């Protein structure tokens, strides 16, 4: 119960960092949930992120897992609300003002300038995930294969997640 | 560009498309619940386009792209931001609430269930082995998203420099994302500052 206000504050803050996509907030999510508050370990965070790739809907619904992990169903509710409400309110407001801002030259500057920064944040998020998720040649090989397949085909990423789970199981049965 | 500014959120256009009847909140919730349930494997925006533009006819293609542009310039996930804008477009604030609730509910419940299952089975050796390879695949997915978006929206050397500065700030210098966003963001916005032929007339 004591955790709820902290959870709300942390995820409301993270909400405002998700420029370009949820992954942009990942490095900060890791720093706060693992290093500062010790809610879970880095491998556990990586596991939730990975399982989240199989869930439908917005790709950062894995934050619900963190809420549940830390403080039960109420924690999940608090985290999801805190993570989506601030950016939702901002979008609602800007959506209504957007056309009024058409004559304001800086509107296009903001759009144009934030585009590369948001790509950079997505890339930084991916690098941060890779640091925790890849140890050893098998992981590197799987990541490279998945990346290549996604860039050259139109396969559903969820299928690749399932396939890699099968690979993991086979490796376990072979070596364990 | 001046005509759309006169109507607050495009309501008249929608009323025309749906034969004058307003869309019920219930209906909005169910359509977004459907999107939130079926959109497995990312690409939520593509699922939305199919449902909102092709099937429901709630927004046309131009409006969809316009809304997506707004979403991409703001914090928040594209999927949830699109739900907010479409919901507001159809039924105002309550429509926005119905839409975001619908799109988040299925994935949220699944991820709560996943956390419970992880607590019960995550420590088994077979589960750990599978989670390790799943995590590696997730890394591949994460990079593919960044690369594909980058191919689409990066133009010129300046953009690449801003991408590099962002990555260096976050991953090498370990500066907080907020600071990187503020500093590099301000720099990039300044770089693309409005440069009209006659700035004095713009005021």
CSV table of C-alpha atoms in Angstrom, one decimal, chain A:
chain,number,residue,atom,x,y,z
A,1,UNK,CA,0.0,0.0,0.0
A,2,UNK,CA,2.8,2.4,0.9
A,3,UNK,CA,4.2,1.9,-2.6
A,4,UNK,CA,1.1,3.2,-4.4
A,5,UNK,CA,1.9,7.0,-4.3
A,6,UNK,CA,5.5,6.3,-5.4
A,7,UNK,CA,4.3,4.0,-8.2
A,8,UNK,CA,1.8,6.7,-9.4
A,9,UNK,CA,4.5,9.5,-9.3
A,10,UNK,CA,7.1,7.4,-11.2
A,11,UNK,CA,4.8,6.2,-13.9
A,12,UNK,CA,3.2,9.6,-14.4
A,13,UNK,CA,6.7,11.0,-14.9
A,14,UNK,CA,7.5,8.2,-17.3
A,15,UNK,CA,4.3,8.9,-19.2
A,16,UNK,CA,5.7,12.3,-20.3
A,17,UNK,CA,9.0,10.8,-21.6
A,18,UNK,CA,7.3,8.4,-24.1
A,19,UNK,CA,7.9,10.7,-27.1
A,20,UNK,CA,8.0,8.6,-30.2
A,21,UNK,CA,6.8,5.4,-28.4
A,22,UNK,CA,6.8,3.6,-25.1
A,23,UNK,CA,10.4,2.3,-25.6
A,24,UNK,CA,11.7,5.9,-25.3
A,25,UNK,CA,10.9,5.7,-21.6
A,26,UNK,CA,12.7,2.3,-21.1
A,27,UNK,CA,16.1,3.6,-19.9
A,28,UNK,CA,14.4,5.7,-17.3
A,29,UNK,CA,12.0,2.9,-16.4
A,30,UNK,CA,15.0,0.7,-15.7
A,31,UNK,CA,16.8,3.3,-13.7
A,32,UNK,CA,13.8,4.0,-11.5
A,33,UNK,CA,12.2,0.6,-11.0
A,34,UNK,CA,15.5,-1.4,-10.8
A,35,UNK,CA,18.2,0.9,-9.5
A,36,UNK,CA,16.3,3.5,-7.4
A,37,UNK,CA,13.3,1.7,-5.9
A,38,UNK,CA,14.4,-2.0,-6.3
A,39,UNK,CA,10.9,-3.1,-7.2
A,40,UNK,CA,12.3,-5.8,-9.4
A,41,UNK,CA,15.6,-7.0,-10.9
A,42,UNK,CA,16.8,-6.0,-14.4
A,43,UNK,CA,16.3,-9.6,-15.7
A,44,UNK,CA,12.7,-9.5,-14.3
A,45,UNK,CA,12.0,-6.2,-16.0
A,46,UNK,CA,13.4,-7.6,-19.3
A,47,UNK,CA,11.2,-10.6,-18.9
A,48,UNK,CA,8.1,-8.5,-18.5
A,49,UNK,CA,9.0,-6.4,-21.4
A,50,UNK,CA,9.5,-9.5,-23.5
A,51,UNK,CA,6.3,-11.2,-22.5
A,52,UNK,CA,4.6,-7.9,-23.3
A,53,UNK,CA,5.5,-8.3,-26.9
A,54,UNK,CA,2.9,-11.1,-27.0
A,55,UNK,CA,0.1,-9.0,-25.5
A,56,UNK,CA,-2.4,-7.2,-27.8
A,57,UNK,CA,-2.9,-3.4,-27.6
A,58,UNK,CA,-0.5,-0.6,-26.7
A,59,UNK,CA,3.1,-2.1,-26.6
A,60,UNK,CA,3.9,-0.8,-23.1
A,61,UNK,CA,1.0,-2.6,-21.3
A,62,UNK,CA,3.8,-4.5,-19.6
A,63,UNK,CA,3.8,-1.6,-17.1
A,64,UNK,CA,0.6,-3.4,-15.7
A,65,UNK,CA,2.8,-6.4,-14.9
A,66,UNK,CA,5.1,-4.2,-12.9
A,67,UNK,CA,2.2,-2.7,-10.9
A,68,UNK,CA,0.8,-6.2,-10.2
A,69,UNK,CA,4.3,-7.4,-9.3
A,70,UNK,CA,4.9,-4.6,-6.8
A,71,UNK,CA,1.5,-4.0,-5.3
A,72,UNK,CA,-1.1,-6.5,-6.6
A,73,UNK,CA,-4.1,-5.7,-8.9
A,74,UNK,CA,-4.5,-2.2,-7.3
A,75,UNK,CA,-0.9,-1.5,-8.1
A,76,UNK,CA,-1.6,-2.5,-11.7
A,77,UNK,CA,-4.5,-0.1,-11.9
A,78,UNK,CA,-2.5,2.7,-10.3
A,79,UNK,CA,0.4,2.2,-12.7
A,80,UNK,CA,-1.7,2.0,-15.8
A,81,UNK,CA,-3.7,5.0,-14.9
A,82,UNK,CA,-0.6,7.0,-14.0
A,83,UNK,CA,1.2,5.9,-17.2
A,84,UNK,CA,-1.6,6.7,-19.6
A,85,UNK,CA,-3.5,9.6,-18.0
A,86,UNK,CA,-1.0,12.5,-18.3
A,87,UNK,CA,-0.1,11.9,-21.9
A,88,UNK,CA,-3.8,11.3,-22.7
A,89,UNK,CA,-4.8,14.7,-21.3
A,90,UNK,CA,-2.0,16.4,-23.1
A,91,UNK,CA,-3.0,14.8,-26.4
A,92,UNK,CA,-6.6,15.7,-25.8
A,93,UNK,CA,-5.8,19.3,-25.3
A,94,UNK,CA,-3.3,19.6,-28.1
A,95,UNK,CA,-5.7,17.7,-30.4
A,96,UNK,CA,-8.2,20.4,-29.9
A,97,UNK,CA,-5.7,23.3,-30.3
A,98,UNK,CA,-3.7,21.8,-33.2
A,99,UNK,CA,-5.6,23.4,-36.1
A,100,UNK,CA,-5.5,26.7,-34.2
A,101,UNK,CA,-1.8,26.5,-34.1
A,102,UNK,CA,-1.5,26.1,-37.9
A,103,UNK,CA,-0.4,29.7,-38.3
A,104,UNK,CA,2.2,29.4,-35.5
A,105,UNK,CA,5.5,28.8,-37.2
A,106,UNK,CA,7.0,26.9,-34.3
A,107,UNK,CA,4.4,24.1,-34.6
A,108,UNK,CA,6.2,22.7,-37.6
A,109,UNK,CA,9.6,23.3,-36.0
A,110,UNK,CA,8.5,21.3,-32.9
A,111,UNK,CA,7.3,18.5,-35.2
A,112,UNK,CA,10.3,18.5,-37.3
A,113,UNK,CA,12.8,18.8,-34.5
A,114,UNK,CA,11.3,16.2,-32.2
A,115,UNK,CA,11.2,13.6,-35.1
A,116,UNK,CA,15.0,12.7,-34.9
A,117,UNK,CA,15.0,13.0,-31.1
A,118,UNK,CA,12.2,10.5,-30.8
A,119,UNK,CA,14.0,8.1,-33.1
A,120,UNK,CA,17.1,8.6,-31.0
A,121,UNK,CA,15.1,7.8,-27.8
A,122,UNK,CA,13.7,4.6,-29.4
A,123,UNK,CA,17.2,3.5,-30.4
A,124,UNK,CA,18.5,4.3,-26.9
A,125,UNK,CA,15.6,2.3,-25.4
A,126,UNK,CA,16.5,-0.6,-27.7
A,127,UNK,CA,20.2,-0.4,-26.7
A,128,UNK,CA,19.2,-0.3,-23.0
A,129,UNK,CA,17.1,-3.4,-23.4
A,130,UNK,CA,19.8,-5.2,-25.4
A,131,UNK,CA,22.3,-4.6,-22.5
A,132,UNK,CA,20.1,-6.5,-20.1
A,133,UNK,CA,18.7,-9.1,-22.5
A,134,UNK,CA,21.6,-10.4,-24.5
A,135,UNK,CA,24.3,-12.5,-22.9
A,136,UNK,CA,26.1,-15.0,-25.1
A,137,UNK,CA,26.1,-15.9,-28.8
A,138,UNK,CA,22.6,-17.5,-28.9
A,139,UNK,CA,20.9,-14.4,-27.8
A,140,UNK,CA,22.8,-12.3,-30.2
A,141,UNK,CA,22.0,-14.7,-33.0
A,142,UNK,CA,18.3,-14.7,-32.2
A,143,UNK,CA,18.2,-10.9,-32.0
A,144,UNK,CA,20.0,-10.5,-35.3
A,145,UNK,CA,17.8,-13.0,-37.0
A,146,UNK,CA,14.6,-11.4,-35.7
A,147,UNK,CA,15.8,-8.0,-36.7
A,148,UNK,CA,16.7,-9.1,-40.2
A,149,UNK,CA,13.4,-11.0,-40.7
A,150,UNK,CA,11.4,-8.0,-39.6
A,151,UNK,CA,13.2,-5.6,-41.9
A,152,UNK,CA,12.9,-7.8,-45.0
A,153,UNK,CA,9.5,-9.6,-44.5
A,154,UNK,CA,6.1,-8.7,-43.1
A,155,UNK,CA,6.0,-11.4,-40.5
A,156,UNK,CA,4.0,-10.8,-37.3
A,157,UNK,CA,6.5,-10.1,-34.5
A,158,UNK,CA,4.4,-12.2,-32.1
A,159,UNK,CA,5.2,-15.3,-34.3
A,160,UNK,CA,8.9,-14.6,-33.9
A,161,UNK,CA,8.5,-14.3,-30.1
A,162,UNK,CA,6.8,-17.7,-30.1
A,163,UNK,CA,9.4,-19.3,-32.4
A,164,UNK,CA,12.2,-18.0,-30.1
A,165,UNK,CA,10.4,-19.5,-27.1
A,166,UNK,CA,10.4,-22.8,-28.8
A,167,UNK,CA,14.2,-22.4,-29.5
A,168,UNK,CA,14.7,-21.7,-25.8
A,169,UNK,CA,12.8,-24.8,-24.8
A,170,UNK,CA,14.7,-27.0,-27.2
A,171,UNK,CA,18.0,-25.6,-26.0
A,172,UNK,CA,16.9,-26.3,-22.4
A,173,UNK,CA,15.9,-29.9,-23.3
A,174,UNK,CA,19.2,-30.5,-25.1
A,175,UNK,CA,21.5,-29.1,-22.4
A,176,UNK,CA,19.5,-29.4,-19.2
